[in-house]
Coordinates of C-alpha atoms in Angstrom, one line a residue:
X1 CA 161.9 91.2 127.8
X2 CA 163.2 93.2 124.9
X3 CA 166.3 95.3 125.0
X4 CA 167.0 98.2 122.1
X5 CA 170.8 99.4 122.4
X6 CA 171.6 102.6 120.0
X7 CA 175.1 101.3 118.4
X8 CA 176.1 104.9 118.7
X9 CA 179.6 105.2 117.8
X10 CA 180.2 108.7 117.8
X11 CA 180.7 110.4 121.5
X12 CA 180.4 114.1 121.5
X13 CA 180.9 116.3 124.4
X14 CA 182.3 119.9 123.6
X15 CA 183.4 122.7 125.9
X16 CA 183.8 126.5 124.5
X17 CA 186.9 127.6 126.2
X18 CA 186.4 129.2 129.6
X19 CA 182.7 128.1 129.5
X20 CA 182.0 126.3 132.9
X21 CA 180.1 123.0 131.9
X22 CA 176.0 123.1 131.7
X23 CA 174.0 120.7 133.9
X24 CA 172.2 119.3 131.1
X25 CA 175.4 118.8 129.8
X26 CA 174.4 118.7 126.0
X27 CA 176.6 119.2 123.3
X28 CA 177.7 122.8 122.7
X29 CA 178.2 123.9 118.9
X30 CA 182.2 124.6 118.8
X31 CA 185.2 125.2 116.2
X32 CA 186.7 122.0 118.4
X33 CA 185.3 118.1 117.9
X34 CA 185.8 115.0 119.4
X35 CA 185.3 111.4 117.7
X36 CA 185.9 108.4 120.8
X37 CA 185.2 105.0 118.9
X38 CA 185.2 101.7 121.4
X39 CA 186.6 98.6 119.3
X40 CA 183.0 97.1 120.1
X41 CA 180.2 99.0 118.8
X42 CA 178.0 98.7 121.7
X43 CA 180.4 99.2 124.2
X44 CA 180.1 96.5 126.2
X45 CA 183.0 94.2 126.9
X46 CA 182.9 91.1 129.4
X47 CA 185.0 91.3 132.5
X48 CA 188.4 90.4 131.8
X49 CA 188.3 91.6 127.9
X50 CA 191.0 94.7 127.1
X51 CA 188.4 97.8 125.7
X52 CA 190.4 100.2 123.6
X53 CA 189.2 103.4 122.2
X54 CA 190.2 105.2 118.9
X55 CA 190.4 108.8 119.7
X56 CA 189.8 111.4 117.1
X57 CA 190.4 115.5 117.6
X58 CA 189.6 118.1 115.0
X59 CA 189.4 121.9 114.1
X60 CA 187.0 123.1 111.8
X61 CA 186.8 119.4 110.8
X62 CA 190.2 119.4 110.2
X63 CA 192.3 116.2 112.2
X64 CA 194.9 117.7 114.6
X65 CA 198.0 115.9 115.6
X66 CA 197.7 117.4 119.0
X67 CA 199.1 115.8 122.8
X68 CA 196.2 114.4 124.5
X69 CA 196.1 113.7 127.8
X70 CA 194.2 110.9 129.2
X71 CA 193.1 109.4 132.8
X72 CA 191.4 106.3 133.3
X73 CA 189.2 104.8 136.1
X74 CA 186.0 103.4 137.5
X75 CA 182.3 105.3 136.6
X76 CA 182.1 107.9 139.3
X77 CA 185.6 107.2 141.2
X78 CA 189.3 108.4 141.1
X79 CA 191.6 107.7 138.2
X80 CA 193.3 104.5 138.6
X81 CA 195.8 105.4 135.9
X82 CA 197.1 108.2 133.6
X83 CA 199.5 109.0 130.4
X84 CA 199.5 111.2 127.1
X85 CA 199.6 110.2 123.4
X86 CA 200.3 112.1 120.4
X87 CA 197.6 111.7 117.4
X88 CA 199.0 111.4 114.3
X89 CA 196.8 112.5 111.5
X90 CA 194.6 113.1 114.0
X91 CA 194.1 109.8 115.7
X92 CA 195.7 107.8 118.3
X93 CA 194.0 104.3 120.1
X94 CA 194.0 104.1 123.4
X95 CA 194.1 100.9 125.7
X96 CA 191.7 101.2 128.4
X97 CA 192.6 98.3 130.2
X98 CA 189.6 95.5 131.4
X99 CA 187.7 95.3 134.7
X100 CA 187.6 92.3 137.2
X101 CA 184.4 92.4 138.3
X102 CA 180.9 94.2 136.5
X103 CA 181.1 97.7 135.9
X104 CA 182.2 101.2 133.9
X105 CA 185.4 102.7 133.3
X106 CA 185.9 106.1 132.6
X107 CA 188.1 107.2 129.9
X108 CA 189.2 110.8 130.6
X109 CA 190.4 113.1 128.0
X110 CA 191.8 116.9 127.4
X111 CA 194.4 118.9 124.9
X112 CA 196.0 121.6 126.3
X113 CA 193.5 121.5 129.6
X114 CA 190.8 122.9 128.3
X115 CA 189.7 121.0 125.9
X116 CA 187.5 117.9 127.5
X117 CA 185.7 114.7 126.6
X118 CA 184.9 111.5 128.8
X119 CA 183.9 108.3 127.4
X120 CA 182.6 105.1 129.5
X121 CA 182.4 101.8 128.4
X122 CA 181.0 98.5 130.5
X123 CA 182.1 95.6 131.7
X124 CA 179.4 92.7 131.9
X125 CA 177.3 95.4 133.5
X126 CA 174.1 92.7 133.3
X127 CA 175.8 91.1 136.4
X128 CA 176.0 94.1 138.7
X129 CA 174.1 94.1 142.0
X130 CA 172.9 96.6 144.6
X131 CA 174.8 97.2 147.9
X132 CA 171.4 98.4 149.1
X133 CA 169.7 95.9 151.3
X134 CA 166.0 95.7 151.3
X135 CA 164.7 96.1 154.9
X136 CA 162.4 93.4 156.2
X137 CA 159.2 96.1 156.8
X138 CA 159.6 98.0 153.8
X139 CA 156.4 97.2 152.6
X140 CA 155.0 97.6 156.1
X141 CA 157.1 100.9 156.4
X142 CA 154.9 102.3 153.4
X143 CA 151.4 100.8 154.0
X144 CA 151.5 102.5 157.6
X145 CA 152.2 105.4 155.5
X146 CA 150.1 105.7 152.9
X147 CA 147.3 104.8 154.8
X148 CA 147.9 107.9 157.1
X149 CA 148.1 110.2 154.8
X150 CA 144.5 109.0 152.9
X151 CA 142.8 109.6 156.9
X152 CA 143.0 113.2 155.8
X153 CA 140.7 113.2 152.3
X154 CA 142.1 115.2 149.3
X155 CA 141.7 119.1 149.2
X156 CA 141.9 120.4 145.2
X157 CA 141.7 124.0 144.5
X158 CA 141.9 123.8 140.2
X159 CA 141.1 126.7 138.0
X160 CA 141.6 127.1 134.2
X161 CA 144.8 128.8 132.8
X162 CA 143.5 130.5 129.7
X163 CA 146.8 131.4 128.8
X164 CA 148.2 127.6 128.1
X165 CA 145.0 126.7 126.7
X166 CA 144.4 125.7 122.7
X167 CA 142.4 124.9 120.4
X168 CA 142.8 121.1 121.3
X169 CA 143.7 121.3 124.9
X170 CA 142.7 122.4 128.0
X171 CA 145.2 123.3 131.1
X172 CA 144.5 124.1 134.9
X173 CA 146.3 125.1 137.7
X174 CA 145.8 122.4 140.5
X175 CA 146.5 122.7 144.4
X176 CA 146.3 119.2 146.0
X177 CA 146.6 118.8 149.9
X178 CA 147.4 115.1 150.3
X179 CA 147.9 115.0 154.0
X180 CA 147.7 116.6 157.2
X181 CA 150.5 119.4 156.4
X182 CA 151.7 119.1 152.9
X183 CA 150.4 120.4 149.3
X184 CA 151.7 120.1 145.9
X185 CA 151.1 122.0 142.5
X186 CA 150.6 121.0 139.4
X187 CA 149.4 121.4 135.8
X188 CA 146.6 119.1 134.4
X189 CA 146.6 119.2 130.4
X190 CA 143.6 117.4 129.0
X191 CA 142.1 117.2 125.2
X192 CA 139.4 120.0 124.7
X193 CA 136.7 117.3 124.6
X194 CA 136.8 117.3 128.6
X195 CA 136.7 121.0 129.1
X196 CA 134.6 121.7 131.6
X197 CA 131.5 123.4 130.7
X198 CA 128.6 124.6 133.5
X199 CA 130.8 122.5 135.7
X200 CA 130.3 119.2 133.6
X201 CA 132.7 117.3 131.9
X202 CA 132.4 115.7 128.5
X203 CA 131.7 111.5 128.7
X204 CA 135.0 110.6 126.9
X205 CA 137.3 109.2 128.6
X206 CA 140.8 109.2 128.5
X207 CA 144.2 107.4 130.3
X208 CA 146.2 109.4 133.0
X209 CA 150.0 109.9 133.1
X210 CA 151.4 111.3 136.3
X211 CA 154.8 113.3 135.6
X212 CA 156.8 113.5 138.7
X213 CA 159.8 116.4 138.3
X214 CA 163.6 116.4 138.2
X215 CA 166.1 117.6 141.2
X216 CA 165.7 120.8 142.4
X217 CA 163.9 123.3 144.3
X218 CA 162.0 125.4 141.8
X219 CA 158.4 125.3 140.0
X220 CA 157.2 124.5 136.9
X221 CA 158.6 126.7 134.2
X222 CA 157.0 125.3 131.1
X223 CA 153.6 123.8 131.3
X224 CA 153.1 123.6 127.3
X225 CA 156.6 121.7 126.4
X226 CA 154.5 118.3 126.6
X227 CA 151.7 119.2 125.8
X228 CA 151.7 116.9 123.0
X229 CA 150.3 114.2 125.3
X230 CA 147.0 116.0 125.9
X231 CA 146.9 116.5 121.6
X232 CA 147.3 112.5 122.0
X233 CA 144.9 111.6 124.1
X234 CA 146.3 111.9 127.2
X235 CA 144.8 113.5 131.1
X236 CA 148.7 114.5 132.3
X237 CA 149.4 116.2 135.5
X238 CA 152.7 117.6 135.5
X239 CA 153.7 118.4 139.6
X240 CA 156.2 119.7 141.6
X241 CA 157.1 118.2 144.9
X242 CA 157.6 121.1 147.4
X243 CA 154.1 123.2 147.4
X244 CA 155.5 126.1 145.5
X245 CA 152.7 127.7 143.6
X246 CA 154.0 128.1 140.0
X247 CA 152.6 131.8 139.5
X248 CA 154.8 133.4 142.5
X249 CA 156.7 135.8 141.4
X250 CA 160.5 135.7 141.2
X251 CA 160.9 137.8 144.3
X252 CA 159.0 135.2 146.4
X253 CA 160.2 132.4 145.0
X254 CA 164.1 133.5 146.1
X255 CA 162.5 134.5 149.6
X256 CA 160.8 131.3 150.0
X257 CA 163.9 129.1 148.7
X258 CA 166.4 130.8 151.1
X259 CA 165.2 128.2 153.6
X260 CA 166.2 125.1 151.8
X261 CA 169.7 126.3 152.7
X262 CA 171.8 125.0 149.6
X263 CA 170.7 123.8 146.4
X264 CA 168.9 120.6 146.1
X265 CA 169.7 120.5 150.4
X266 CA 166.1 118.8 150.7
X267 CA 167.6 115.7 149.9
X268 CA 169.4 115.9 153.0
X269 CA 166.7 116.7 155.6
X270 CA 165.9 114.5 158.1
X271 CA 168.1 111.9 156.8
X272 CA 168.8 110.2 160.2
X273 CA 165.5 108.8 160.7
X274 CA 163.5 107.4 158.1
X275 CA 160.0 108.6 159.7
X276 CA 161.4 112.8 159.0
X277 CA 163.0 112.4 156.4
X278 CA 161.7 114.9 153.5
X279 CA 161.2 112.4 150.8
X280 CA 158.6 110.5 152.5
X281 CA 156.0 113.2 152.2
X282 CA 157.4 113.5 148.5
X283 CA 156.8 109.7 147.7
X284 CA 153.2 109.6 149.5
X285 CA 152.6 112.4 147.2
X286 CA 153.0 110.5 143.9
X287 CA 150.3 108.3 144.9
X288 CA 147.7 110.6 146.4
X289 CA 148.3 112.5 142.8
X290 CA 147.2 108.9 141.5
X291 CA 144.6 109.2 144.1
X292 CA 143.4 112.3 142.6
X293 CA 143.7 111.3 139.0
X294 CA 141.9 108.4 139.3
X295 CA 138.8 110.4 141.2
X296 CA 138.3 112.6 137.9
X297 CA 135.1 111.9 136.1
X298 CA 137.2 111.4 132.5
X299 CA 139.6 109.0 133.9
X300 CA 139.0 105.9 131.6
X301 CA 139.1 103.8 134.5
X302 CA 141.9 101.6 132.9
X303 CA 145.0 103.1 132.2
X304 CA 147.1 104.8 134.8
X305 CA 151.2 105.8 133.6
X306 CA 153.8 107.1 135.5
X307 CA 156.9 109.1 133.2
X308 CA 159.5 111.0 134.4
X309 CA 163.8 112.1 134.0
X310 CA 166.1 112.1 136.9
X311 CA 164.8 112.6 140.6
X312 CA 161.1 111.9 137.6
X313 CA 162.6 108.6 136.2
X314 CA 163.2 107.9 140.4
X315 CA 159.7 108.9 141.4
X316 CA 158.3 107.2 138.6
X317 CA 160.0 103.8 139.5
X318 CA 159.1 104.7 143.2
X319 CA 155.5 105.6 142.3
X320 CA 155.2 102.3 140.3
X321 CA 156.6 100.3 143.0
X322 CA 154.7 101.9 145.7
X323 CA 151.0 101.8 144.0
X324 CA 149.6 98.6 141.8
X325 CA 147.1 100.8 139.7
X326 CA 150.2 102.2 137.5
X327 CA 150.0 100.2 134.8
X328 CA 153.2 101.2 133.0
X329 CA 156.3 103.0 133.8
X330 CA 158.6 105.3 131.6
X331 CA 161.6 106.5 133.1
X332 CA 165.1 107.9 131.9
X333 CA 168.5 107.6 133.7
X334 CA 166.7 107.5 137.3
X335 CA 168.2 109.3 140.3
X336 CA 168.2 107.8 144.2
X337 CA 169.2 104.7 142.7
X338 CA 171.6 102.3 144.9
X339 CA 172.7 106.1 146.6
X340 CA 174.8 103.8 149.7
X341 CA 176.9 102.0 146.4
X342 CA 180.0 104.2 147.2
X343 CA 180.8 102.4 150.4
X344 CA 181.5 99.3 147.6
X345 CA 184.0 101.1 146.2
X346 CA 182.0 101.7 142.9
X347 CA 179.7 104.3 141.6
X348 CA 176.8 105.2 143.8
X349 CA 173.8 107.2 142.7
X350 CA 173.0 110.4 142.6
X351 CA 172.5 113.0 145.1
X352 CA 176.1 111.4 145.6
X353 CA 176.1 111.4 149.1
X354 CA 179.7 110.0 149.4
X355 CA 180.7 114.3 147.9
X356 CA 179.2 115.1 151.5
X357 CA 180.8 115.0 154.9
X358 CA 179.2 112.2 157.6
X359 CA 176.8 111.1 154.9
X360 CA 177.2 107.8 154.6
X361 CA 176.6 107.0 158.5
X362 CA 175.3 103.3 159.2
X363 CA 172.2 105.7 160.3
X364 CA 171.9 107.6 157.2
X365 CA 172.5 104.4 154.9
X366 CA 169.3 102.7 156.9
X367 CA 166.8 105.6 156.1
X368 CA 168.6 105.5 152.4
X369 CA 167.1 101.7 151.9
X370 CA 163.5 102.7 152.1
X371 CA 164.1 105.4 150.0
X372 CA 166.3 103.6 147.3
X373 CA 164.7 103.2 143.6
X374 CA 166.6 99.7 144.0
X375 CA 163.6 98.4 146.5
X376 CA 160.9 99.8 144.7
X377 CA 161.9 98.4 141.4
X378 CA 162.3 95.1 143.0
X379 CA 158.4 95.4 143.5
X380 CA 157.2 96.7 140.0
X381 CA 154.7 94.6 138.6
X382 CA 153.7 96.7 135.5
X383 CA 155.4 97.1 132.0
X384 CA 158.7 99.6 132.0
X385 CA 160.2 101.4 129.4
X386 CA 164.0 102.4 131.0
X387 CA 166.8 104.7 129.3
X388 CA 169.9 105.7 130.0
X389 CA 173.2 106.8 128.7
X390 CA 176.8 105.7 129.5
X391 CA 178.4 108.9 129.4
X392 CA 175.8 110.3 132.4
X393 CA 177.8 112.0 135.2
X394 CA 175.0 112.7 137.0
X395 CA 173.0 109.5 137.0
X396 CA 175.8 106.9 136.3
X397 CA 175.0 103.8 133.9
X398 CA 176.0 102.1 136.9
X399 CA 173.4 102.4 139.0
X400 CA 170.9 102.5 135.8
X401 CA 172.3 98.8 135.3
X402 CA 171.4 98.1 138.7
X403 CA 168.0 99.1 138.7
X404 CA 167.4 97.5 134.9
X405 CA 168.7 94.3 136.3
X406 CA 166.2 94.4 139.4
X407 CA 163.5 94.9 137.2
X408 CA 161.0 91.4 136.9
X409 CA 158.4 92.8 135.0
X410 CA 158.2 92.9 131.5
X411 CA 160.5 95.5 130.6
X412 CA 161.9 97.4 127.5
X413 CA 165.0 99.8 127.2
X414 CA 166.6 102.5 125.0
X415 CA 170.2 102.6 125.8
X416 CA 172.1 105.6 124.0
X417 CA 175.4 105.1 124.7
X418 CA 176.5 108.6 123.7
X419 CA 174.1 110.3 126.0
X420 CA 175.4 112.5 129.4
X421 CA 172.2 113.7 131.5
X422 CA 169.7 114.3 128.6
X423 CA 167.3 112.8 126.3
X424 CA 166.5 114.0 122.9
X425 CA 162.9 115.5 122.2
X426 CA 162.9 112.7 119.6
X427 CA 163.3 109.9 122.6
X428 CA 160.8 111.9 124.9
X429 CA 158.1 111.9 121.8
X430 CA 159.0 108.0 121.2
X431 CA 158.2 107.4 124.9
X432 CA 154.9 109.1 124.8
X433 CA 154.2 106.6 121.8
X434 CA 155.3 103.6 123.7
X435 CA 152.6 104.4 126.1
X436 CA 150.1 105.3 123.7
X437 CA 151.1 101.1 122.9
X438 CA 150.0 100.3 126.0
X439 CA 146.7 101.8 126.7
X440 CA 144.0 99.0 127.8
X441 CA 140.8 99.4 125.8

């Protein structure tokens, strides 16, 4: 096991005034700059050791000897306690307290109320645990599934997209119909070796990497961003989970999405029973994708990858978990992990069910278990590559520990500290590399 932690020192998270905060939430270019320094440069702290924080605000690079105000508490959860402290030249430290038991606490900051910055550091996070339990016929619960949806044989409808093709790559538009109801789009980039020609494709043959998306109800807006995989030697399929053809119009997409009711409300559906619930047409997707990709005549018959960010990082772990040909798994801050984790008073992943009225039902939190990254990474067998930040909001380090600490295969990580919900086109390149390591001859 090898683990890689970015000793990132600097925290910067900006906010123009009276801009509402970006769900990416990158760093914003501003006249306004915060500097959070934790006395230990990775961090991390054992429970029972006092964290404190140097705290740093400038204009135009300039130190201001401004009133900060400050609240402090666990990842994800109210503010346990509060203050203010003047900087002089510019700095002040603040004394964040420790934790008794493994886990994140939140430091809070603003000036003037408008001004914000948050900065988490851990507490022998190595030790944390799920709350989620793993039911006794998970595995049962999935084989009955998979195996019913491969009764009905895949249905692909694929033509060429001129427009996203190059001089080295190739792309098509596929339709797959997995089952006896459901369909999923994607894009398949390949190397312009294994363009078809006169319905032939070429005899190289290359690795597969199914890329699973991030929350949401939408398409797939940009086809070419990773397209770099395909220039590397790559067969990638890059799908969206809810059958919504890419090249509708804007008009029919908004028609079409006024039935999901609310944003990212999928998530929700069918919750009470584990056998409607939405996501388990989404998981028995993932593999009938592998399914498909491991049909085509250019698949090296080797080398099967999963990679993915978010609700991707979640179905990638899922995907690897659920399906023993994957032989290597990349995924950053992963959603659906340990979502029930609120009802033990800590952080609890994301869709943050606990925001959510009657959510958290002994009902609800049964279906959650088979659908919990928790018991799929429990299961993984093949090499992972994991990364996450502290400062995520969305997918808390929390439950990013939790899964990382479940993990028994050989496993690698990239902590960046610094990060909120994003990785740096740097890190996503680096990633591709890593897998690039592990192709199989």
């Amino acid at each position: 096991m090898k683990q890689t932690t970015l000793k990132l020192t600097c925290a910067l998270f900006l906010m123009i005034i009276g801009a509402a905060a970006q769900a990416e939430n990158y760093p914003y270019r501003s006249d306004y700059l915060w500097l959070t320094v934790p006395d230990h440069a990775d961090w991390l702290y054992k429970v029972g050791e006092k964290a404190k924080v140097e705290v740093s605000f400038y204009l135009y690079g300039m130190p201001q000897d401004v009133e900060v105000s400050y609240e402090i508490g666990p990842d994800m959860m109210p503010a346990t306690s509060s203050g203010k402290v003047r900087l002089k030249n510019g700095r002040a430290t603040i004394d964040m307290g420790t934790m008794k038991k493994p886990g994140f606490l939140d430091l809070r900051l603003s000036v003037e109320g408008k001004y914000l910055h948050h900065v988490k550091v851990g507490f022998s996070p190595e030790q944390l645990k799920p709350y989620t339990k793993d039911p006794q016929d998970f595995d049962a619960f999935w084989r009955a599934n998979l195996e019913d949806a491969r009764k009905t044989p895949l249905h692909v409808d694929c033509k060429k997209v001129d427009d996203y093709c190059t001089d080295e790559t190739d792309m098509y538009l596929v339709k797959i119909k997995y089952d006896k109801r459901h369909s999923i789009y994607a894009y398949l980039s390949k190397p312009k070796e294994c363009s078809m020609v006169n319905g032939q494709c070429s005899t190289k043959k290359y690795p597969v990497v199914l890329c699973p998306p991030g929350a949401g109800i939408k398409t797939i807006k940009e086809p070419m961003r990773n397209i770099y995989y395909a220039k590397n030697g790559f067969i990638r399929l890059e799908m969206e989970i809810h059958g919504l053809n890419p090249e509708m119009t804007e008009e029919q997409f908004k028609e079409i999405t006024t039935a999901f009711d609310y944003e990212n409300g999928y998530l929700t559906n069918g919750l009470d029973d584990k056998d409607n619930y939405y996501m388990k047409h989404v998981y028995v997707a993932c593999v009938r994708a592998i399914d498909y990709l491991c049909s085509l005549p250019d698949w090296d018959g080797k080398n099967v990858f999963v990679q993915g960010g978010s609700q991707g990082g979640a179905l990638s772990l899922i995907t690897a978990g659920l399906d023993p040909r994957v032989t290597a798994c990349v995924a950053n801050h992963p959603a659906l992990s340990d979502m029930a984790g609120y009802l033990d008073n800590r952080a609890g992943g994301y869709p943050h069910f606990n925001r959510l009225k009657g959510m958290l039902t002994p009902e609800k939190v049964e279906t959650m278990a088979y659908f919990d990254v928790v018991n799929f990474a429990r299961r993984i067998t093949c090499p992972v590559y994991l990364t996450w930040g502290y400062n995520d909001n969305v997918c808390p380090p929390t439950t990013s520990y939790i899964v990382w600490n479940l993990i028994t295969a050989p496993k690698e990580s990239l902590i960046t500290p610094v990060n909120e919900h994003w990785t740096t086109t740097e890190t996503n390149y680096s990633q591709m590399l890593w897998l690039k390591g592990k192709v199989k001859e």
